[in-house]
XYZ file of C-alpha atoms in Angstrom:
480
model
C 0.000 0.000 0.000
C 2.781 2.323 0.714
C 4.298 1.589 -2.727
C 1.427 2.113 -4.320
C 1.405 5.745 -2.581
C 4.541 6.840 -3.069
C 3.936 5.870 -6.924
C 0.788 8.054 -6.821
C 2.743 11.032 -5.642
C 5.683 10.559 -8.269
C 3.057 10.282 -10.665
C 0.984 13.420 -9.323
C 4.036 15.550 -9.249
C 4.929 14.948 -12.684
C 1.538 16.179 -14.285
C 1.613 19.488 -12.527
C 5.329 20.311 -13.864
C 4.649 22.181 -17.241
C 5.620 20.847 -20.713
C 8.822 21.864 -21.832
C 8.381 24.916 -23.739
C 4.682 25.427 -22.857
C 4.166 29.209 -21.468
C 4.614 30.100 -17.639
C 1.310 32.117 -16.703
C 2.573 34.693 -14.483
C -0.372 35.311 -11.500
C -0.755 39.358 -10.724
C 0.619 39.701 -7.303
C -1.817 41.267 -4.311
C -1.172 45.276 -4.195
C 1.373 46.029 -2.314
C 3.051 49.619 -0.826
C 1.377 52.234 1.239
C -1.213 54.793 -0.658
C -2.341 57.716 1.811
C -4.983 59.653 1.386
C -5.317 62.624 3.158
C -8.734 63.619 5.017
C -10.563 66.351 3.741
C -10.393 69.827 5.846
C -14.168 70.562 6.505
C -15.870 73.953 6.321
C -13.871 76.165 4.513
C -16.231 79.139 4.363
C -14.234 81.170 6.553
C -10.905 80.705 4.726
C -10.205 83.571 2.523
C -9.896 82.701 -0.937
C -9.171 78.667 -0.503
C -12.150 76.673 -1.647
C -12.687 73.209 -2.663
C -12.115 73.293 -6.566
C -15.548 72.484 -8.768
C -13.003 72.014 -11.839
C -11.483 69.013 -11.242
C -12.177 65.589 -9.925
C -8.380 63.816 -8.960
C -8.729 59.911 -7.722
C -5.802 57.495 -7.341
C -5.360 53.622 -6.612
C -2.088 51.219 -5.940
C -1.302 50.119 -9.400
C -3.139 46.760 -9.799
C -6.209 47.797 -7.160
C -9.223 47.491 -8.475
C -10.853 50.712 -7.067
C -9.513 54.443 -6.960
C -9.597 56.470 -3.827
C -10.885 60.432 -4.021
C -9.091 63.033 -3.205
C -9.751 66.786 -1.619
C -8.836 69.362 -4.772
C -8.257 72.746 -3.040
C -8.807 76.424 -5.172
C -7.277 79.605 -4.746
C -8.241 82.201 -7.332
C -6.186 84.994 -9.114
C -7.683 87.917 -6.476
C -4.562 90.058 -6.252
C -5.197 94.051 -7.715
C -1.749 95.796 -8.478
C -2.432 99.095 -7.395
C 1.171 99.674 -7.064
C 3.373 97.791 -9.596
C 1.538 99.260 -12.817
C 1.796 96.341 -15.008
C -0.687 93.229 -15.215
C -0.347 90.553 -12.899
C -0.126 86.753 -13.328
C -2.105 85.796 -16.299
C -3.464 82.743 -14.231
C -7.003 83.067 -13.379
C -7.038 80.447 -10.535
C -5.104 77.494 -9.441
C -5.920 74.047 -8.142
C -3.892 72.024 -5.855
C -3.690 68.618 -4.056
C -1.940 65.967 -2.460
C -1.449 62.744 -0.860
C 1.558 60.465 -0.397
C 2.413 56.778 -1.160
C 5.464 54.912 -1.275
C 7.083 50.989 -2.636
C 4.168 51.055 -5.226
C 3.446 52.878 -8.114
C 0.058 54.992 -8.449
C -2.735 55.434 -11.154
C -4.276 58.750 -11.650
C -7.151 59.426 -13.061
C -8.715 63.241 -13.351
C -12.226 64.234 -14.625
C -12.262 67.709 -15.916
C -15.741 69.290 -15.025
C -15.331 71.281 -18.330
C -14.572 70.521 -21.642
C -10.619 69.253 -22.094
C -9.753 69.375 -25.776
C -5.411 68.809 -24.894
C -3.364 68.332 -21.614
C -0.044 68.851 -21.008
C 2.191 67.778 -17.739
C 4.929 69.855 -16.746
C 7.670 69.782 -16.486
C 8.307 68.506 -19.411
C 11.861 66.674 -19.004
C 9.643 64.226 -16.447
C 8.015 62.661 -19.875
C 4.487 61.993 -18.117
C 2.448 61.051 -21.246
C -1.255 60.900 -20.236
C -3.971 59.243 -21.924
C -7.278 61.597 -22.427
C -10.402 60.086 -22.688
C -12.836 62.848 -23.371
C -12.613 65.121 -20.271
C -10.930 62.135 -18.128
C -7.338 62.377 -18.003
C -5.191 59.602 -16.437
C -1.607 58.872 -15.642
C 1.097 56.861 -13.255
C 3.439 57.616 -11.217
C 6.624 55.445 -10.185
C 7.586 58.110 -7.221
C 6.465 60.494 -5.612
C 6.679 63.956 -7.881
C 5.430 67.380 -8.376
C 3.581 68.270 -11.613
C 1.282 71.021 -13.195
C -1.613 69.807 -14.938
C -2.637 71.799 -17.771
C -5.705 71.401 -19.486
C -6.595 73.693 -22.713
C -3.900 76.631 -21.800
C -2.145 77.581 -19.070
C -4.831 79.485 -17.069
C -6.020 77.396 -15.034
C -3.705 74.533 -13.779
C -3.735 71.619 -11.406
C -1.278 71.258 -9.632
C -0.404 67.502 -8.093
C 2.506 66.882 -5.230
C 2.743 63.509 -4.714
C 5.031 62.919 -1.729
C 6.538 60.470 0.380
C 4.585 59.363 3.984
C 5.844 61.122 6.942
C 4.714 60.246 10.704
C 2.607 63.181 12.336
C 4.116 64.922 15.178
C 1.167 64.582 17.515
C 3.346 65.722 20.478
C 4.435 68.910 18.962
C 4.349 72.463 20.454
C 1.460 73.541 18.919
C -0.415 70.529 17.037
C -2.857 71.125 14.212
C -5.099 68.719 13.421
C -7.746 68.342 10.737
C -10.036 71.121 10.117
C -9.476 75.036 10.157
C -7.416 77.183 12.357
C -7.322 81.009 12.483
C -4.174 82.190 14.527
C -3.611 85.404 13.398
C -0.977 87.526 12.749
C 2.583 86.466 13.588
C 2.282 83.714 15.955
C 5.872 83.333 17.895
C 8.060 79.950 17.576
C 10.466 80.070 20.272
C 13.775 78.232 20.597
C 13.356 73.969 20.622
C 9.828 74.519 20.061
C 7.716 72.872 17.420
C 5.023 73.160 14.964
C 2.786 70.437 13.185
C 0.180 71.132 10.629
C -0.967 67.985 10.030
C -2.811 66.458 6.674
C -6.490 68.100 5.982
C -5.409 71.221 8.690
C -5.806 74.709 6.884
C -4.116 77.287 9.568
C -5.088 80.423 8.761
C -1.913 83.091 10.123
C 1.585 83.439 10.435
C 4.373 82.630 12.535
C 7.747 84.497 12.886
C 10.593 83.032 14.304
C 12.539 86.004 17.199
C 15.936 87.002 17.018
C 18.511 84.461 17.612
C 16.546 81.592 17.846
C 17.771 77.657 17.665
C 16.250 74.387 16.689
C 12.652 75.234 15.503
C 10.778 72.464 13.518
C 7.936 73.805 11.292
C 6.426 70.709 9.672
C 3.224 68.611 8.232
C 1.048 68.134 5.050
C -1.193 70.574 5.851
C -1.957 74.637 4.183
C -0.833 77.199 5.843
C -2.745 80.285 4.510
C -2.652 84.204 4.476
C -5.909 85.002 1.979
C -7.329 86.593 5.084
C -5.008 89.851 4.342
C -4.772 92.111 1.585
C -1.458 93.438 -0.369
C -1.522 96.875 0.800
C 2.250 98.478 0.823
C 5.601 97.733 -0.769
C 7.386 98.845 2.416
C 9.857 96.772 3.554
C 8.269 97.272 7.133
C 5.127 95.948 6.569
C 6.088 93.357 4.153
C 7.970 91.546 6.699
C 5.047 91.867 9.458
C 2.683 90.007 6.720
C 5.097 87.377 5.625
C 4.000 83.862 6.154
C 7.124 82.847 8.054
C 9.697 85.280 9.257
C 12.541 84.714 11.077
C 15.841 86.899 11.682
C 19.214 85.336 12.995
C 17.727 81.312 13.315
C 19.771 78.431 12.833
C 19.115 74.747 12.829
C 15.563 75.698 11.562
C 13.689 72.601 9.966
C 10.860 73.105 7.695
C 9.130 70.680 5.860
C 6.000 69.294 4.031
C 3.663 72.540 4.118
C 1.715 73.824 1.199
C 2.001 77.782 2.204
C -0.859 79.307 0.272
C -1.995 82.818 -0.593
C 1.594 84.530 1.353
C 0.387 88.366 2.023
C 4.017 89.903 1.849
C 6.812 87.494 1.439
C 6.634 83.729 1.764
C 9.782 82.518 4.020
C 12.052 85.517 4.658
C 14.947 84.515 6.503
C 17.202 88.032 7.751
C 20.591 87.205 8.923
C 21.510 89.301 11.484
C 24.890 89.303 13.291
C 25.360 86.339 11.307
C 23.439 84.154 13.578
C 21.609 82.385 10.412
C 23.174 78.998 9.607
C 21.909 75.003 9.209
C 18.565 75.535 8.111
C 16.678 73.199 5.942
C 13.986 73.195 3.941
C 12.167 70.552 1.965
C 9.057 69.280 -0.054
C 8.025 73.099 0.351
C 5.040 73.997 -1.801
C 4.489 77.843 -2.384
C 1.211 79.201 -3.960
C 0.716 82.709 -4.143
C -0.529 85.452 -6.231
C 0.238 88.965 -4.832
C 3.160 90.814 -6.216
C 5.848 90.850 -3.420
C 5.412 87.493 -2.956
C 9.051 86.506 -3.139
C 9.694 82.267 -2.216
C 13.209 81.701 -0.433
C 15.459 84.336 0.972
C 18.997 82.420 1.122
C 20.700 84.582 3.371
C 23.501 83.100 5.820
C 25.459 80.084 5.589
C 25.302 76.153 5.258
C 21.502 75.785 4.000
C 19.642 73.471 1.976
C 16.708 73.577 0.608
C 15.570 70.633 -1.885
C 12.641 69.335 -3.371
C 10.150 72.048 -3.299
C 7.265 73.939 -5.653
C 7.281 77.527 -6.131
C 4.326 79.600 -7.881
C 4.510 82.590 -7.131
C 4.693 86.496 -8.218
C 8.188 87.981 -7.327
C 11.416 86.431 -6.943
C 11.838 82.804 -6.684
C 15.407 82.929 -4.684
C 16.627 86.007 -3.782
C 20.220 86.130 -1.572
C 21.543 89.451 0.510
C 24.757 87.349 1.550
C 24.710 83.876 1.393
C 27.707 80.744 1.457
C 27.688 77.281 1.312
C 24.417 76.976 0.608
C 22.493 74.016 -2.190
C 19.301 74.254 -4.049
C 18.193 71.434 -5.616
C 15.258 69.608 -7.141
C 13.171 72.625 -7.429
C 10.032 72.597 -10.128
C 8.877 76.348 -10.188
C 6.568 79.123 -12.337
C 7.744 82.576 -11.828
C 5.780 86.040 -12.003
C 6.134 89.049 -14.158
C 8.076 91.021 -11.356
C 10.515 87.891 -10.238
C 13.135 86.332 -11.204
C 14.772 82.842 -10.465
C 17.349 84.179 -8.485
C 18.498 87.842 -7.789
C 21.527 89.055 -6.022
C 21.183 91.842 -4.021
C 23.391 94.237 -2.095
C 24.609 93.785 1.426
C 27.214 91.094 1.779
C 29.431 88.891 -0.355
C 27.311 85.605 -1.723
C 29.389 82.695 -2.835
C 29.599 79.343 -3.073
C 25.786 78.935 -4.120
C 24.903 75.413 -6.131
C 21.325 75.391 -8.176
C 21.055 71.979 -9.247
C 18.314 69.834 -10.760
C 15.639 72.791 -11.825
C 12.866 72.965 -13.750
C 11.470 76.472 -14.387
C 8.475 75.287 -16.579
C 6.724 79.060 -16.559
C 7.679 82.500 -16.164
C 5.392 85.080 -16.296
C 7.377 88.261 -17.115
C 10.589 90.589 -15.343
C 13.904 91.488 -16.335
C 15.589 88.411 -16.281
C 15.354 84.669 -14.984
C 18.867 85.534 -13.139
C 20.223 89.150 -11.933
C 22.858 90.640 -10.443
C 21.767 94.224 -11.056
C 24.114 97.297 -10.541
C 24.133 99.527 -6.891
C 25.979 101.671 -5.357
C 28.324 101.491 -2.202
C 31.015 99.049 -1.027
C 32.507 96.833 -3.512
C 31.143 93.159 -2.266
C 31.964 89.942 -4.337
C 29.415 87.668 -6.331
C 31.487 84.256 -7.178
C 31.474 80.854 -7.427
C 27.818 80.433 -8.666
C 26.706 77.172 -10.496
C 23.592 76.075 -12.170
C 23.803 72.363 -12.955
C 21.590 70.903 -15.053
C 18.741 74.145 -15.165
C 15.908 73.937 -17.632
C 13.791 76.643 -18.901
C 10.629 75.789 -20.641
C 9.311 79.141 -21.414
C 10.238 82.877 -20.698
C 8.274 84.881 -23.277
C 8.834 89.181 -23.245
C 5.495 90.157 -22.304
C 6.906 94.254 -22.254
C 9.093 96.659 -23.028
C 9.611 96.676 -18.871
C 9.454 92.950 -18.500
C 12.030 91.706 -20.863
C 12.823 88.623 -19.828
C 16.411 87.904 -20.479
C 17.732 85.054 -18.948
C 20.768 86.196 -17.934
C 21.982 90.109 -16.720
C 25.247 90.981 -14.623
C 25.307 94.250 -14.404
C 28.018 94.314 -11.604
C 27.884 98.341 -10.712
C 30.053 97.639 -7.599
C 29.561 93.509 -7.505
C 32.718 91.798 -8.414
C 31.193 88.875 -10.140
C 33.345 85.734 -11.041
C 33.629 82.032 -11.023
C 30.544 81.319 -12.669
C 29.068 77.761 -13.909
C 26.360 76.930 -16.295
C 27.061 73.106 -16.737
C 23.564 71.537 -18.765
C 21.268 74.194 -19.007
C 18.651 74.314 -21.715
C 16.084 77.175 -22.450
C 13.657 75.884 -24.823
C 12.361 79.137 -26.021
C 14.377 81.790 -27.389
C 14.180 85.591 -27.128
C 16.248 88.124 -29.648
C 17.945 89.501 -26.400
C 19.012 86.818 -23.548
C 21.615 89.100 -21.520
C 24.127 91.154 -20.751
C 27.179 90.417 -19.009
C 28.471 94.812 -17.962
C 31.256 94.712 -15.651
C 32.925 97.892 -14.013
C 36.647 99.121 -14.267
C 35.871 98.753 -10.068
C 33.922 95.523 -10.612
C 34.850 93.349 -13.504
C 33.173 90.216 -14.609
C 35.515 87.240 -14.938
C 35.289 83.611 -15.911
C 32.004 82.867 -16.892
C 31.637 79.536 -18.350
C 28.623 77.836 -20.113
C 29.018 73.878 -20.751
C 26.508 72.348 -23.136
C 24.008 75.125 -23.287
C 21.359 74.702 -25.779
C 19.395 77.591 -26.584
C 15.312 77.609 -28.657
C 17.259 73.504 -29.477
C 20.482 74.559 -30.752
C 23.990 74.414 -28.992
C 25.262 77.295 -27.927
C 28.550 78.577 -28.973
C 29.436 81.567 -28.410
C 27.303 84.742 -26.977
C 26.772 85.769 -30.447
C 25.061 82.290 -30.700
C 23.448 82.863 -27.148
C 21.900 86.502 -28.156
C 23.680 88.412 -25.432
C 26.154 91.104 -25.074
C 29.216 92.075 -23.251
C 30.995 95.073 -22.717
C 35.528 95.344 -21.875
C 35.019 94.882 -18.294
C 33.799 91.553 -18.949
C 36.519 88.281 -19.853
C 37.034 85.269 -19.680
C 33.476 84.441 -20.850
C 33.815 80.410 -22.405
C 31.457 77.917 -24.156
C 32.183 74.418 -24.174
């Protein structure tokens, strides 16, 4: 009987082999990775200008679920008046924004336009998200987390997606926000080794600013922090900085991370640095939204910061410095204004040692130029060792005689400006006038390099090929 068994088994073992050279079914695995979807933030009737967007639907799944998860679209509309600029503001007319955060999986996207989609187009463009549009349902995947503009028709009224990575909420933090609304006002104070947590589906209405000499502040979440509450109402320096969104002076070891800041009523994240007390800050997965027209991003002032993987859109400057070393940018998707540029150098102190690396500018809106170092007056400071690896420019149309766009101006007045680095930048437009590199007999320009620049498709050569123009007091100006 046991023979007869054993036999049975041999025999049973050899019928489920397959023939040789007869297909291998593979079976779809069970999903697998972590999708989070974040809860939605309730009543938002008493949020200035943020409202639940009626344009567009946005769901997601695990690849290889069966069934898509919804997702809260926020709105914030184009409300800013320029009473004091006297030029047109951001051609947007609203903007749409959400998130949510998975990771080891990759993610299906599907979005139903609530209005009729005749193209789409996801920026940036180097990312080579090809959607497939079916009617007014547009759908896509993701392999990692990423942050992309969604534009349906034209560029008027975009989506914008940031897919992130999970994070762990600080439910023991200083001053915990959960879910739902929260009006703080004006300003609220962050000491030293406190903390701040705005968690996912929290809309904090307010301000914080950061004292004088202060150490080890975390400012972090998935939630909005909003300023639509207050109107633009001056250009002075005074009350810009009393309406910026976060404002600190002389901080160091600062952390901030995760927040969408919407709707910034002066300037977004101004960071002084006095006494020189500003040092080791950090600042990632940032998302800036904002439509009035000092609404400048990053001040990089001080030494030994980083800030990576972040979204600007925004009306003024994107990154401006006042005196800056040692300090990286990286991984940075952002749409520019008509007053700002990408980065502007301004007077105070010496900046050096600044590395832009991995950016995609896929808009900008107007100004002078995508990068400035415009001419002053007073005592001769230096502007060197400045590198922009692998920059990309999808569009910087002239939209005036005043906002000429130019991607590059050193007008060095009293700036000594050397030891510059372009190393793979491409502009895929191309304006009759891109720069002007005008040293001083005080302030010369020196050593400019550009390394596999391609300009409207085309290397670049020379800056007869590159459209711009230099004057004696600028040498040693190379193309590779």
């Amino acid at each position: 009987m046991s023979l007869l068994l054993f036999l049975f088994c041999l025999w049973s073992a050899a019928c489920d082999k397959p023939e040789v050279g007869a297909p291998v079914v593979p079976t779809t695995p069970p999903s697998s990775g972590k999708l989070i979807v974040y809860p939605a933030p309730g009543d938002l009737s008493s949020v200035e200008h943020l409202t639940q967007s009626n344009d567009y639907k946005v769901e997601v799944r695990r690849k290889g679920d069966a069934n898509y998860q919804t997702i809260f679209v926020y709105k914030t509309d184009n409300y800013w008046v320029d009473t004091y600029f006297g030029s047109k503001p951001k051609p947007q007319t609203a903007a749409s924004f959400s998130s949510f955060a998975f990771s080891e999986t990759a993610v299906e996207i599907k979005i139903t336009c609530n209005f009729s989609a005749s193209k789409v187009t996801i920026r940036p463009l180097n990312f080579g998200i090809n959607p497939v549009q079916n009617g007014n349902v547009i759908s896509f995947t993701l392999s990692e987390p990423k942050k992309v503009s969604i534009e349906v028709n034209d560029r008027t009224n975009p989506l914008f997606l940031f897919a992130e990575a999970p994070d762990v909420p600080n439910v023991a933090a200083t001053y915990y926000y959960g879910p739902g609304v929260h009006h703080i006002g004006l300003q609220k104070t962050i000491k030293s080794n406190e903390t701040v947590y705005i968690a996912a589906g929290a809309v904090v209405e307010g301000s914080f600013v950061i004292p004088y000499n202060t150490q080890n502040v975390s400012i972090k979440g998935r939630g909005i922090l909003s300023m639509g509450e207050w109107k633009h109402e001056s250009t002075a320096v005074s009350w810009l900085g009393a309406h910026s969104a976060i404002k600190a002076n002389g901080v160091s070891n600062l952390q901030m991370e995760g927040l969408i800041i919407a709707n910034s009523c002066g300037w977004t994240i101004p960071i002084y640095n006095s006494d020189n007390l500003t040092f080791n800050n950090q600042f990632k997965n940032l998302k800036l939204i904002s439509w009035n027209g000092n609404s400048d991003g990053f001040w990089v002032n001080g030494r030994n910061h980083l800030i990576d993987d972040c979204f600007i859109f925004n009306n003024d400057d994107i990154f401006m410095s006042h005196g800056a070393t040692n300090c990286k940018i990286s991984n940075i998707v952002a749409w520019g204004g008509p007053w700002g540029r990408l980065y502007w150098l301004s007077e105070q102190s010496s900046t050096s040692n600044i590395l832009f690396e991995n950016i995609n500018l896929i808009g900008k809106d107007g100004g002078v130029a995508v990068i400035l170092v415009d001419e002053e007056k007073g005592t001769k400071i230096a502007m060197s060792n400045i590198t922009f690896r692998n920059l990309r420019i999808e569009a910087h149309p002239k939209t005036s005689s005043y906002n000429t766009n130019k991607f590059l101006v050193l007008n060095s007045g009293y700036k000594g400006v050397s030891n510059w680095l372009f190393e793979n930048l491409s502009i895929d437009d191309k304006n009759v006038d891109e720069g002007d590199l005008l040293g001083t007999a005080n302030s010369p320009i020196n050593g400019i390099k550009f390394k596999n620049f391609k300009l409207g498709g085309a290397k670049v050569n020379s800056l007869l090929d590159a459209n711009m123009d230099k004057n004696e007091f600028a040498t040693g100006i190379t193309f590779e």
